[in-house]
Amino acid sequence: MEEKKVTKEEAMKMAIAEAKKNALTGYQEGGPFGAVLVKDDKIVSMGHNQVIGNKDATAHAEINAIRLACQKLETHDLTGCVLYTSAEPCPMCLSAIIWANIKEVYYANTKEDAADIGFRDDMIYDFIKGKKKDILQLHQMNRKEAIKVFEDFRNTEERIMY
């Protein structure tokens, strides 16, 4: 059976519907976020926020959709996929999107809209920009030992870059 092609508008409506799923649980699974990954105009995966239900700080809608798509497509490289998400991706999700080689993202609510309902993405953006250094202390140690692992990797012909 041939899979149905979806338009951008249909994909976004599905992402918003994924976000609404958490309302049915009284937001016991997670926040109001949903995502849909599309390739060749066909749905590859969908996900919604499950941070609370899974007790996993990384279980954002976009991450869940990316993980499922990678499993279904049996690859870590989601080149050619387009992400539709109910809200502008947070810094973690943006990083995952970039690592997965997704080059196009459509979002509905803005990061400012997320801040208005209590989400703290701006704090992370500020940290990345060199502001708000008090939220995380980074300490380098044991580089002399660890750099040898990197050197071994660089010298291995069988390595797979991503």
mmCIF file of C-alpha atoms in Angstrom:
data_model
loop_
_atom_site.group_PDB
_atom_site.id
_atom_site.type_symbol
_atom_site.label_atom_id
_atom_site.label_comp_id
_atom_site.label_asym_id
_atom_site.label_seq_id
_atom_site.Cartn_x
_atom_site.Cartn_y
_atom_site.Cartn_z
ATOM 1 C CA MET A 1 0.000 0.000 0.000
ATOM 2 C CA GLU A 2 1.359 3.405 -0.981
ATOM 3 C CA GLU A 3 1.768 5.928 1.818
ATOM 4 C CA LYS A 4 -0.219 9.140 1.522
ATOM 5 C CA LYS A 5 1.718 12.294 0.730
ATOM 6 C CA VAL A 6 1.188 15.225 3.068
ATOM 7 C CA THR A 7 1.345 18.967 2.525
ATOM 8 C CA LYS A 8 3.284 21.327 4.776
ATOM 9 C CA GLU A 9 0.028 22.472 6.332
ATOM 10 C CA GLU A 10 -1.073 18.889 7.052
ATOM 11 C CA ALA A 11 2.303 18.052 8.597
ATOM 12 C CA MET A 12 2.137 21.116 10.851
ATOM 13 C CA LYS A 13 -1.416 20.283 11.912
ATOM 14 C CA MET A 14 -0.181 16.796 12.829
ATOM 15 C CA ALA A 15 2.661 18.301 14.904
ATOM 16 C CA ILE A 16 0.155 20.462 16.752
ATOM 17 C CA ALA A 17 -2.088 17.418 17.276
ATOM 18 C CA GLU A 18 0.934 15.588 18.779
ATOM 19 C CA ALA A 19 1.394 18.552 21.149
ATOM 20 C CA LYS A 20 -2.257 18.288 22.189
ATOM 21 C CA LYS A 21 -1.801 14.616 23.177
ATOM 22 C CA ASN A 22 -0.271 15.665 26.477
ATOM 23 C CA ALA A 23 -3.363 17.682 27.371
ATOM 24 C CA LEU A 24 -5.277 14.392 27.458
ATOM 25 C CA THR A 25 -2.992 13.186 30.273
ATOM 26 C CA GLY A 26 -3.269 16.427 32.232
ATOM 27 C CA TYR A 27 0.301 17.095 31.070
ATOM 28 C CA GLN A 28 1.538 14.139 33.123
ATOM 29 C CA GLU A 29 3.701 12.949 30.180
ATOM 30 C CA GLY A 30 5.251 16.304 29.408
ATOM 31 C CA GLY A 31 4.745 19.761 27.996
ATOM 32 C CA PRO A 32 2.653 20.948 25.053
ATOM 33 C CA PHE A 33 5.092 20.121 22.271
ATOM 34 C CA GLY A 34 4.781 17.913 19.193
ATOM 35 C CA ALA A 35 6.883 17.144 16.131
ATOM 36 C CA VAL A 36 6.572 15.373 12.781
ATOM 37 C CA LEU A 37 9.397 14.311 10.464
ATOM 38 C CA VAL A 38 8.649 14.108 6.752
ATOM 39 C CA LYS A 39 10.728 12.715 3.882
ATOM 40 C CA ASP A 40 9.640 12.845 0.258
ATOM 41 C CA ASP A 41 6.345 14.369 1.462
ATOM 42 C CA LYS A 42 5.578 11.264 3.555
ATOM 43 C CA ILE A 43 5.445 10.980 7.346
ATOM 44 C CA VAL A 44 8.489 9.166 8.727
ATOM 45 C CA SER A 45 7.847 9.692 12.434
ATOM 46 C CA MET A 46 5.969 11.710 15.008
ATOM 47 C CA GLY A 47 6.672 12.495 18.624
ATOM 48 C CA HIS A 48 5.451 14.521 21.547
ATOM 49 C CA ASN A 49 7.105 15.676 24.730
ATOM 50 C CA GLN A 50 7.503 12.832 27.258
ATOM 51 C CA VAL A 51 9.986 14.376 29.692
ATOM 52 C CA ILE A 52 7.852 13.735 32.782
ATOM 53 C CA GLY A 53 6.348 10.395 31.788
ATOM 54 C CA ASN A 54 9.693 8.915 30.747
ATOM 55 C CA LYS A 55 11.644 10.675 33.514
ATOM 56 C CA ASP A 56 14.038 11.765 30.762
ATOM 57 C CA ALA A 57 15.087 15.404 30.403
ATOM 58 C CA THR A 58 15.942 14.755 26.739
ATOM 59 C CA ALA A 59 12.538 13.314 25.747
ATOM 60 C CA HIS A 60 11.476 16.422 23.846
ATOM 61 C CA ALA A 61 9.091 16.044 20.891
ATOM 62 C CA GLU A 62 11.805 16.714 18.310
ATOM 63 C CA ILE A 63 14.277 14.309 19.924
ATOM 64 C CA ASN A 64 11.622 11.586 20.134
ATOM 65 C CA ALA A 65 10.709 12.080 16.460
ATOM 66 C CA ILE A 66 14.399 12.036 15.444
ATOM 67 C CA ARG A 67 15.098 8.854 17.430
ATOM 68 C CA LEU A 68 12.115 7.071 15.904
ATOM 69 C CA ALA A 69 13.003 8.212 12.376
ATOM 70 C CA CYS A 70 16.586 6.984 12.783
ATOM 71 C CA GLN A 71 15.291 3.580 13.903
ATOM 72 C CA LYS A 72 12.735 3.340 11.099
ATOM 73 C CA LEU A 73 15.163 4.469 8.397
ATOM 74 C CA GLU A 74 18.067 2.539 9.980
ATOM 75 C CA THR A 75 20.442 5.488 9.795
ATOM 76 C CA HIS A 76 21.826 8.311 11.889
ATOM 77 C CA ASP A 77 21.674 10.648 8.875
ATOM 78 C CA LEU A 78 18.274 12.213 8.240
ATOM 79 C CA THR A 79 19.350 14.151 5.155
ATOM 80 C CA GLY A 80 16.280 14.950 3.083
ATOM 81 C CA CYS A 81 13.924 14.997 6.061
ATOM 82 C CA VAL A 82 11.946 18.088 7.005
ATOM 83 C CA LEU A 83 10.881 18.708 10.596
ATOM 84 C CA TYR A 84 7.553 20.254 11.564
ATOM 85 C CA THR A 85 7.270 21.226 15.204
ATOM 86 C CA SER A 86 4.631 22.939 17.284
ATOM 87 C CA ALA A 87 7.234 25.290 18.791
ATOM 88 C CA GLU A 88 10.600 26.755 17.895
ATOM 89 C CA PRO A 89 13.175 24.128 18.887
ATOM 90 C CA CYS A 90 15.118 24.596 22.116
ATOM 91 C CA PRO A 91 18.938 24.640 21.992
ATOM 92 C CA MET A 92 19.184 20.878 22.698
ATOM 93 C CA CYS A 93 16.736 20.045 19.930
ATOM 94 C CA LEU A 94 18.443 22.462 17.536
ATOM 95 C CA SER A 95 21.710 20.644 18.164
ATOM 96 C CA ALA A 96 20.088 17.255 17.536
ATOM 97 C CA ILE A 97 18.473 18.591 14.355
ATOM 98 C CA ILE A 98 21.845 19.794 13.093
ATOM 99 C CA TRP A 99 23.611 16.519 14.067
ATOM 100 C CA ALA A 100 20.918 14.572 12.202
ATOM 101 C CA ASN A 101 21.547 16.639 9.031
ATOM 102 C CA ILE A 102 17.995 17.968 8.912
ATOM 103 C CA LYS A 103 18.243 21.148 6.853
ATOM 104 C CA GLU A 104 14.697 22.495 7.053
ATOM 105 C CA VAL A 105 12.429 23.119 10.050
ATOM 106 C CA TYR A 106 8.955 24.644 10.223
ATOM 107 C CA TYR A 107 7.663 25.743 13.636
ATOM 108 C CA ALA A 108 4.456 27.274 14.976
ATOM 109 C CA ASN A 109 4.960 28.881 18.430
ATOM 110 C CA THR A 110 8.094 30.948 19.059
ATOM 111 C CA LYS A 111 10.653 30.568 21.836
ATOM 112 C CA GLU A 112 9.148 33.742 23.313
ATOM 113 C CA ASP A 113 5.755 32.031 23.384
ATOM 114 C CA ALA A 114 7.377 29.127 25.264
ATOM 115 C CA ALA A 115 8.950 31.580 27.725
ATOM 116 C CA ASP A 116 5.531 33.168 28.297
ATOM 117 C CA ILE A 117 4.196 29.826 29.618
ATOM 118 C CA GLY A 118 7.252 29.187 31.809
ATOM 119 C CA PHE A 119 9.833 27.359 29.686
ATOM 120 C CA ARG A 120 13.424 28.551 30.115
ATOM 121 C CA ASP A 121 15.063 28.187 26.726
ATOM 122 C CA ASP A 122 16.411 31.756 26.896
ATOM 123 C CA MET A 123 18.611 30.824 29.852
ATOM 124 C CA ILE A 124 20.392 28.243 27.667
ATOM 125 C CA TYR A 125 20.668 30.625 24.709
ATOM 126 C CA ASP A 126 22.219 33.181 27.082
ATOM 127 C CA PHE A 127 24.723 30.609 28.374
ATOM 128 C CA ILE A 128 25.748 29.694 24.819
ATOM 129 C CA LYS A 129 26.222 33.395 24.012
ATOM 130 C CA GLY A 130 28.604 33.739 26.973
ATOM 131 C CA LYS A 131 26.073 35.301 29.330
ATOM 132 C CA LYS A 132 24.645 33.625 32.432
ATOM 133 C CA LYS A 133 27.842 31.676 33.177
ATOM 134 C CA ASP A 134 26.536 31.023 36.686
ATOM 135 C CA ILE A 135 24.102 28.303 35.550
ATOM 136 C CA LEU A 136 26.810 25.751 34.760
ATOM 137 C CA GLN A 137 30.416 25.263 35.784
ATOM 138 C CA LEU A 138 32.643 23.604 33.174
ATOM 139 C CA HIS A 139 35.991 22.177 34.311
ATOM 140 C CA GLN A 140 38.552 20.610 32.000
ATOM 141 C CA MET A 141 40.683 17.775 33.360
ATOM 142 C CA ASN A 142 42.724 14.745 32.242
ATOM 143 C CA ARG A 143 43.143 15.988 28.666
ATOM 144 C CA LYS A 144 46.569 14.367 28.350
ATOM 145 C CA GLU A 145 44.961 10.932 28.825
ATOM 146 C CA ALA A 146 41.779 11.618 26.869
ATOM 147 C CA ILE A 147 43.480 13.134 23.813
ATOM 148 C CA LYS A 148 45.040 9.732 23.104
ATOM 149 C CA VAL A 149 41.550 8.318 22.449
ATOM 150 C CA PHE A 150 40.924 11.113 19.933
ATOM 151 C CA GLU A 151 44.276 10.458 18.269
ATOM 152 C CA ASP A 152 43.491 6.729 17.991
ATOM 153 C CA PHE A 153 40.153 7.584 16.406
ATOM 154 C CA ARG A 154 41.769 9.978 13.917
ATOM 155 C CA ASN A 155 44.259 7.253 12.929
ATOM 156 C CA THR A 156 41.641 4.523 12.437
ATOM 157 C CA GLU A 157 40.796 4.059 8.775
ATOM 158 C CA GLU A 158 37.493 2.306 9.588
ATOM 159 C CA ARG A 159 36.088 5.282 11.504
ATOM 160 C CA ILE A 160 32.700 6.612 10.507
ATOM 161 C CA MET A 161 32.269 10.359 10.756
ATOM 162 C CA TYR A 162 28.935 11.934 11.514
#
